[in-house]
PDB file of C-alpha atoms in Angstrom:
ATOM      1  CA  MET A  14      39.362-189.064 -46.077  1.00  0.00           C
ATOM      2  CA  LYS A  15      38.761-186.215 -43.676  1.00  0.00           C
ATOM      3  CA  LEU A  16      41.609-184.291 -42.181  1.00  0.00           C
ATOM      4  CA  ARG A  17      40.384-184.502 -38.585  1.00  0.00           C
ATOM      5  CA  LEU A  18      42.994-183.790 -35.898  1.00  0.00           C
ATOM      6  CA  PHE A  19      40.853-184.308 -32.885  1.00  0.00           C
ATOM      7  CA  PRO A  20      37.339-185.898 -32.515  1.00  0.00           C
ATOM      8  CA  GLN A  21      35.894-183.072 -30.437  1.00  0.00           C
ATOM      9  CA  GLU A  22      36.177-179.323 -30.514  1.00  0.00           C
ATOM     10  CA  PRO A  23      38.936-178.213 -28.251  1.00  0.00           C
ATOM     11  CA  ALA A  24      38.666-175.178 -25.981  1.00  0.00           C
ATOM     12  CA  GLY A  25      41.216-173.279 -28.028  1.00  0.00           C
ATOM     13  CA  LEU A  26      38.999-173.356 -31.114  1.00  0.00           C
ATOM     14  CA  GLN A  27      36.063-172.188 -29.027  1.00  0.00           C
ATOM     15  CA  LEU A  28      38.080-169.119 -27.989  1.00  0.00           C
ATOM     16  CA  LEU A  29      39.007-168.321 -31.618  1.00  0.00           C
ATOM     17  CA  SER A  30      35.358-168.626 -32.710  1.00  0.00           C
ATOM     18  CA  GLN A  31      34.388-166.284 -29.744  1.00  0.00           C
ATOM     19  CA  MET A  32      36.921-163.727 -30.956  1.00  0.00           C
ATOM     20  CA  ALA A  33      35.306-163.847 -34.377  1.00  0.00           C
ATOM     21  CA  ARG A  34      32.004-163.425 -32.832  1.00  0.00           C
ATOM     22  CA  GLN A  35      33.071-160.249 -31.078  1.00  0.00           C
ATOM     23  CA  ILE A  36      34.022-158.823 -34.552  1.00  0.00           C
ATOM     24  CA  LEU A  37      30.494-159.827 -35.886  1.00  0.00           C
ATOM     25  CA  GLU A  38      28.859-158.072 -32.851  1.00  0.00           C
ATOM     26  CA  ALA A  39      31.172-155.037 -33.160  1.00  0.00           C
ATOM     27  CA  THR A  40      30.273-154.627 -36.834  1.00  0.00           C
ATOM     28  CA  GLY A  41      26.644-154.286 -35.776  1.00  0.00           C
ATOM     29  CA  THR A  42      27.536-151.623 -33.213  1.00  0.00           C
ATOM     30  CA  LEU A  43      29.613-149.733 -35.785  1.00  0.00           C
ATOM     31  CA  SER A  44      26.733-149.872 -38.222  1.00  0.00           C
ATOM     32  CA  GLU A  45      24.613-148.185 -35.464  1.00  0.00           C
ATOM     33  CA  ILE A  46      27.233-145.529 -34.963  1.00  0.00           C
ATOM     34  CA  PHE A  47      27.175-144.702 -38.777  1.00  0.00           C
ATOM     35  CA  GLY A  48      23.414-144.316 -38.703  1.00  0.00           C
ATOM     36  CA  ALA A  49      22.956-142.588 -35.293  1.00  0.00           C
ATOM     37  CA  PRO A  50      22.868-138.836 -34.544  1.00  0.00           C
ATOM     38  CA  VAL A  51      26.056-137.417 -33.079  1.00  0.00           C
ATOM     39  CA  ALA A  52      24.502-137.335 -29.559  1.00  0.00           C
ATOM     40  CA  GLU A  53      24.362-141.165 -29.520  1.00  0.00           C
ATOM     41  CA  HIS A  54      27.928-141.642 -30.662  1.00  0.00           C
ATOM     42  CA  GLU A  55      29.686-141.523 -27.250  1.00  0.00           C
ATOM     43  CA  ARG A  56      27.480-144.219 -25.825  1.00  0.00           C
ATOM     44  CA  LEU A  57      27.755-146.458 -28.854  1.00  0.00           C
ATOM     45  CA  VAL A  58      31.571-146.090 -28.987  1.00  0.00           C
ATOM     46  CA  GLU A  59      31.756-147.247 -25.361  1.00  0.00           C
ATOM     47  CA  GLU A  60      29.842-150.370 -26.425  1.00  0.00           C
ATOM     48  CA  LEU A  61      32.348-150.787 -29.278  1.00  0.00           C
ATOM     49  CA  HIS A  62      35.239-150.396 -26.735  1.00  0.00           C
ATOM     50  CA  GLU A  63      33.613-153.214 -24.670  1.00  0.00           C
ATOM     51  CA  HIS A  64      33.774-155.616 -27.663  1.00  0.00           C
ATOM     52  CA  GLU A  65      37.448-154.694 -28.182  1.00  0.00           C
ATOM     53  CA  ALA A  66      38.121-155.385 -24.556  1.00  0.00           C
ATOM     54  CA  LYS A  67      36.433-158.724 -24.718  1.00  0.00           C
ATOM     55  CA  SER A  68      38.414-159.636 -27.759  1.00  0.00           C
ATOM     56  CA  THR A  69      41.724-158.733 -26.011  1.00  0.00           C
ATOM     57  CA  ASP A  70      40.631-160.860 -22.929  1.00  0.00           C
ATOM     58  CA  LEU A  71      39.882-163.719 -25.315  1.00  0.00           C
ATOM     59  CA  HIS A  72      43.170-163.375 -27.027  1.00  0.00           C
ATOM     60  CA  PHE A  73      45.240-163.555 -23.692  1.00  0.00           C
ATOM     61  CA  ALA A  74      42.927-166.387 -22.544  1.00  0.00           C
ATOM     62  CA  LEU A  75      43.981-168.306 -25.678  1.00  0.00           C
ATOM     63  CA  LEU A  76      47.608-167.667 -24.958  1.00  0.00           C
ATOM     64  CA  THR A  77      47.223-168.938 -21.415  1.00  0.00           C
ATOM     65  CA  HIS A  78      45.350-171.970 -22.703  1.00  0.00           C
ATOM     66  CA  MET A  79      48.095-172.835 -25.077  1.00  0.00           C
ATOM     67  CA  ARG A  80      50.789-172.569 -22.499  1.00  0.00           C
ATOM     68  CA  THR A  81      48.890-174.742 -20.010  1.00  0.00           C
ATOM     69  CA  SER A  82      47.304-177.275 -22.293  1.00  0.00           C
ATOM     70  CA  PHE A  83      49.215-180.621 -22.777  1.00  0.00           C
ATOM     71  CA  VAL A  84      47.697-181.050 -26.331  1.00  0.00           C
ATOM     72  CA  ASN A  85      46.692-178.181 -28.671  1.00  0.00           C
ATOM     73  CA  PRO A  86      44.501-178.790 -31.779  1.00  0.00           C
ATOM     74  CA  LEU A  87      47.029-177.043 -34.081  1.00  0.00           C
ATOM     75  CA  PRO A  88      50.627-175.869 -33.874  1.00  0.00           C
ATOM     76  CA  ARG A  89      50.908-173.047 -31.352  1.00  0.00           C
ATOM     77  CA  GLU A  90      52.251-170.735 -33.970  1.00  0.00           C
ATOM     78  CA  ASP A  91      49.158-171.212 -36.156  1.00  0.00           C
ATOM     79  CA  MET A  92      46.766-170.635 -33.275  1.00  0.00           C
ATOM     80  CA  TYR A  93      48.708-167.532 -32.110  1.00  0.00           C
ATOM     81  CA  ALA A  94      48.648-166.094 -35.620  1.00  0.00           C
ATOM     82  CA  LEU A  95      44.870-166.645 -35.971  1.00  0.00           C
ATOM     83  CA  SER A  96      44.339-165.013 -32.581  1.00  0.00           C
ATOM     84  CA  ARG A  97      46.550-162.096 -33.409  1.00  0.00           C
ATOM     85  CA  PHE A  98      44.944-161.331 -36.768  1.00  0.00           C
ATOM     86  CA  LEU A  99      41.427-161.489 -35.245  1.00  0.00           C
ATOM     87  CA  ASN A 100      42.480-159.248 -32.366  1.00  0.00           C
ATOM     88  CA  GLU A 101      43.985-156.812 -34.793  1.00  0.00           C
ATOM     89  CA  ALA A 102      40.827-156.683 -36.905  1.00  0.00           C
ATOM     90  CA  MET A 103      38.779-155.835 -33.773  1.00  0.00           C
ATOM     91  CA  GLU A 104      41.224-153.103 -32.854  1.00  0.00           C
ATOM     92  CA  LYS A 105      40.770-151.501 -36.391  1.00  0.00           C
ATOM     93  CA  LEU A 106      36.975-151.686 -36.027  1.00  0.00           C
ATOM     94  CA  ASP A 107      37.200-150.003 -32.770  1.00  0.00           C
ATOM     95  CA  ALA A 108      39.449-147.330 -34.177  1.00  0.00           C
ATOM     96  CA  ALA A 109      37.027-146.675 -37.019  1.00  0.00           C
ATOM     97  CA  GLY A 110      34.181-145.975 -34.537  1.00  0.00           C
ATOM     98  CA  GLU A 111      36.428-143.869 -32.437  1.00  0.00           C
ATOM     99  CA  LEU A 112      37.477-141.656 -35.367  1.00  0.00           C
ATOM    100  CA  VAL A 113      33.800-140.969 -36.083  1.00  0.00           C
ATOM    101  CA  VAL A 114      33.524-139.450 -32.662  1.00  0.00           C
ATOM    102  CA  LEU A 115      36.871-137.683 -32.566  1.00  0.00           C
ATOM    103  CA  TYR A 116      36.166-136.096 -36.050  1.00  0.00           C
ATOM    104  CA  LYS A 117      32.540-135.403 -35.083  1.00  0.00           C
ATOM    105  CA  LEU A 118      31.360-136.976 -38.388  1.00  0.00           C
ATOM    106  CA  ASP A 119      27.589-136.511 -38.524  1.00  0.00           C
ATOM    107  CA  ARG A 120      27.319-138.517 -41.781  1.00  0.00           C
ATOM    108  CA  VAL A 121      29.307-141.302 -43.265  1.00  0.00           C
ATOM    109  CA  PRO A 122      29.153-142.131 -47.014  1.00  0.00           C
ATOM    110  CA  LYS A 123      26.947-145.031 -48.052  1.00  0.00           C
ATOM    111  CA  ARG A 124      30.071-147.125 -49.127  1.00  0.00           C
ATOM    112  CA  ALA A 125      30.875-147.485 -45.459  1.00  0.00           C
ATOM    113  CA  ALA A 126      27.801-149.639 -45.096  1.00  0.00           C
ATOM    114  CA  ASP A 127      28.950-151.723 -48.084  1.00  0.00           C
ATOM    115  CA  GLN A 128      32.258-152.321 -46.251  1.00  0.00           C
ATOM    116  CA  LEU A 129      30.479-153.263 -43.083  1.00  0.00           C
ATOM    117  CA  GLU A 130      28.390-155.725 -44.955  1.00  0.00           C
ATOM    118  CA  ILE A 131      31.582-157.400 -46.246  1.00  0.00           C
ATOM    119  CA  ILE A 132      33.205-157.467 -42.864  1.00  0.00           C
ATOM    120  CA  SER A 133      30.063-158.935 -41.276  1.00  0.00           C
ATOM    121  CA  ARG A 134      29.981-161.700 -43.859  1.00  0.00           C
ATOM    122  CA  GLN A 135      33.650-162.526 -43.336  1.00  0.00           C
ATOM    123  CA  ALA A 136      33.118-162.528 -39.600  1.00  0.00           C
ATOM    124  CA  GLU A 137      30.082-164.854 -39.846  1.00  0.00           C
ATOM    125  CA  LEU A 138      32.081-167.320 -42.038  1.00  0.00           C
ATOM    126  CA  THR A 139      35.042-167.147 -39.584  1.00  0.00           C
ATOM    127  CA  VAL A 140      32.922-167.827 -36.538  1.00  0.00           C
ATOM    128  CA  ASP A 141      31.958-171.194 -38.051  1.00  0.00           C
ATOM    129  CA  ALA A 142      35.364-171.816 -39.492  1.00  0.00           C
ATOM    130  CA  MET A 143      37.319-171.467 -36.251  1.00  0.00           C
ATOM    131  CA  ARG A 144      35.087-174.148 -34.649  1.00  0.00           C
ATOM    132  CA  GLN A 145      35.831-176.495 -37.601  1.00  0.00           C
ATOM    133  CA  LEU A 146      39.580-176.282 -37.513  1.00  0.00           C
ATOM    134  CA  ASP A 147      39.743-179.871 -36.505  1.00  0.00           C
ATOM    135  CA  ASP A 148      37.933-180.904 -39.788  1.00  0.00           C
ATOM    136  CA  LEU A 149      39.929-179.093 -42.422  1.00  0.00           C
ATOM    137  CA  ASP A 150      38.087-180.765 -45.458  1.00  0.00           C
ATOM    138  CA  GLU A 151      35.179-178.470 -44.620  1.00  0.00           C
ATOM    139  CA  LEU A 152      37.166-175.177 -44.774  1.00  0.00           C
ATOM    140  CA  GLU A 153      38.359-174.827 -48.383  1.00  0.00           C
ATOM    141  CA  ASP A 154      35.249-173.015 -49.381  1.00  0.00           C
ATOM    142  CA  TYR A 155      35.654-170.672 -46.451  1.00  0.00           C
ATOM    143  CA  TRP A 156      39.083-169.833 -47.374  1.00  0.00           C
ATOM    144  CA  ILE A 157      38.141-169.049 -51.061  1.00  0.00           C
ATOM    145  CA  GLU A 158      35.062-167.059 -50.081  1.00  0.00           C
ATOM    146  CA  VAL A 159      36.860-164.750 -47.539  1.00  0.00           C
ATOM    147  CA  LEU A 160      39.550-164.128 -50.142  1.00  0.00           C
ATOM    148  CA  ARG A 161      36.759-163.071 -52.690  1.00  0.00           C
ATOM    149  CA  LEU A 162      35.092-160.865 -50.200  1.00  0.00           C
ATOM    150  CA  ALA A 163      38.489-159.048 -49.402  1.00  0.00           C
ATOM    151  CA  LYS A 164      39.102-158.431 -53.078  1.00  0.00           C
ATOM    152  CA  ARG A 165      35.593-156.996 -53.399  1.00  0.00           C
ATOM    153  CA  ALA A 166      36.291-154.811 -50.304  1.00  0.00           C
ATOM    154  CA  GLU A 167      39.400-153.362 -51.920  1.00  0.00           C
ATOM    155  CA  ARG A 168      37.591-152.514 -55.067  1.00  0.00           C
ATOM    156  CA  SER A 169      34.830-150.839 -53.060  1.00  0.00           C
ATOM    157  CA  HIS A 170      37.606-148.935 -51.094  1.00  0.00           C
ATOM    158  CA  ARG A 171      39.210-147.624 -54.185  1.00  0.00           C
ATOM    159  CA  THR A 172      35.867-146.414 -55.547  1.00  0.00           C
ATOM    160  CA  TRP A 173      35.027-144.806 -52.235  1.00  0.00           C
ATOM    161  CA  VAL A 174      38.252-142.937 -52.007  1.00  0.00           C
ATOM    162  CA  ALA A 175      37.778-141.634 -55.556  1.00  0.00           C
ATOM    163  CA  GLU A 176      34.327-140.507 -54.915  1.00  0.00           C
ATOM    164  CA  MET A 177      35.313-138.633 -51.739  1.00  0.00           C
ATOM    165  CA  LEU A 178      38.237-137.008 -53.437  1.00  0.00           C
ATOM    166  CA  ARG A 179      35.851-135.787 -56.168  1.00  0.00           C
ATOM    167  CA  ASP A 180      32.985-134.589 -53.836  1.00  0.00           C
ATOM    168  CA  MET A 181      34.650-133.502 -50.605  1.00  0.00           C
ATOM    169  CA  LYS A 182      36.841-130.625 -49.413  1.00  0.00           C
ATOM    170  CA  SER A 183      40.266-131.583 -48.283  1.00  0.00           C
ATOM    171  CA  THR A 184      39.646-131.642 -44.516  1.00  0.00           C
ATOM    172  CA  GLN A 185      36.423-133.591 -44.882  1.00  0.00           C
ATOM    173  CA  PHE A 186      38.195-135.927 -47.375  1.00  0.00           C
ATOM    174  CA  SER A 187      41.081-136.645 -44.941  1.00  0.00           C
ATOM    175  CA  ARG A 188      38.760-137.445 -42.044  1.00  0.00           C
ATOM    176  CA  ASN A 189      36.547-139.842 -44.009  1.00  0.00           C
ATOM    177  CA  ARG A 190      39.513-141.513 -45.713  1.00  0.00           C
ATOM    178  CA  ASP A 191      40.941-142.314 -42.267  1.00  0.00           C
ATOM    179  CA  VAL A 192      37.650-144.188 -41.402  1.00  0.00           C
ATOM    180  CA  ALA A 193      37.711-145.886 -44.840  1.00  0.00           C
ATOM    181  CA  ASN A 194      41.240-146.990 -44.386  1.00  0.00           C
ATOM    182  CA  GLN A 195      40.519-148.620 -41.060  1.00  0.00           C
ATOM    183  CA  LEU A 196      37.525-150.555 -42.614  1.00  0.00           C
ATOM    184  CA  VAL A 197      39.456-151.903 -45.531  1.00  0.00           C
ATOM    185  CA  ASP A 198      42.248-152.886 -43.180  1.00  0.00           C
ATOM    186  CA  VAL A 199      39.752-154.931 -41.163  1.00  0.00           C
ATOM    187  CA  THR A 200      38.948-156.914 -44.427  1.00  0.00           C
ATOM    188  CA  LYS A 201      42.545-157.459 -44.947  1.00  0.00           C
ATOM    189  CA  ASP A 202      42.952-158.898 -41.391  1.00  0.00           C
ATOM    190  CA  MET A 203      40.054-161.271 -42.004  1.00  0.00           C
ATOM    191  CA  ARG A 204      41.793-162.289 -45.184  1.00  0.00           C
ATOM    192  CA  ARG A 205      44.952-163.003 -43.132  1.00  0.00           C
ATOM    193  CA  VAL A 206      42.959-165.315 -40.968  1.00  0.00           C
ATOM    194  CA  ALA A 207      41.625-167.131 -44.064  1.00  0.00           C
ATOM    195  CA  THR A 208      45.066-167.296 -45.614  1.00  0.00           C
ATOM    196  CA  GLN A 209      46.456-168.722 -42.359  1.00  0.00           C
ATOM    197  CA  VAL A 210      43.702-171.405 -42.483  1.00  0.00           C
ATOM    198  CA  GLY A 211      44.734-172.030 -46.095  1.00  0.00           C
ATOM    199  CA  SER A 212      48.309-172.647 -45.064  1.00  0.00           C
ATOM    200  CA  ILE A 213      47.156-175.013 -42.344  1.00  0.00           C
ATOM    201  CA  ILE A 214      45.127-176.909 -44.920  1.00  0.00           C
ATOM    202  CA  VAL A 215      48.097-177.195 -47.244  1.00  0.00           C
ATOM    203  CA  LYS A 216      50.378-178.360 -44.363  1.00  0.00           C
ATOM    204  CA  GLU A 217      48.002-180.965 -43.203  1.00  0.00           C
ATOM    205  CA  ALA A 218      47.144-182.318 -46.680  1.00  0.00           C
TER     206      ALA A 218
END
């Protein structure tokens, strides 16, 4: 028997899905930043800031929707937690791009692209998952896959830090490590989203 809370997709779930979509789009912009010459960084970071601003707008739109809607698809505390984790992930993506500009990094190690690939996949899965929160039977695979990707990201992060420590001077290492830390923290926030979905599945079972 399907765990379907409402027969149609409520507006709150659309807002959560749109927040995940901003993360997906911002990941593409950050990938451009990592591959672009320094002269292009300022323009691309402004584009990244726009994604972050849209995410914040969607976050507050969801809070308003929850306050004014007579019926919500999930408990308010669950919807708030999902929205907060998504918005925090977006903020850290934005910070990673800003650090590239502030530190004037003209080249980012290849492992940055590996982390962006993981974040992009997590975001793709989350875009669909947020729309399906009224049909929880469909989400167990999402929960498991995002957790698997997060573990992969943490292993990649440890290898990346070890390689930088071996190959870079102290100042260069410190700057690149800051970017690496922001990226792995994004994957952790996406994991928090999936874990929150997992807790919803358990509660509604």
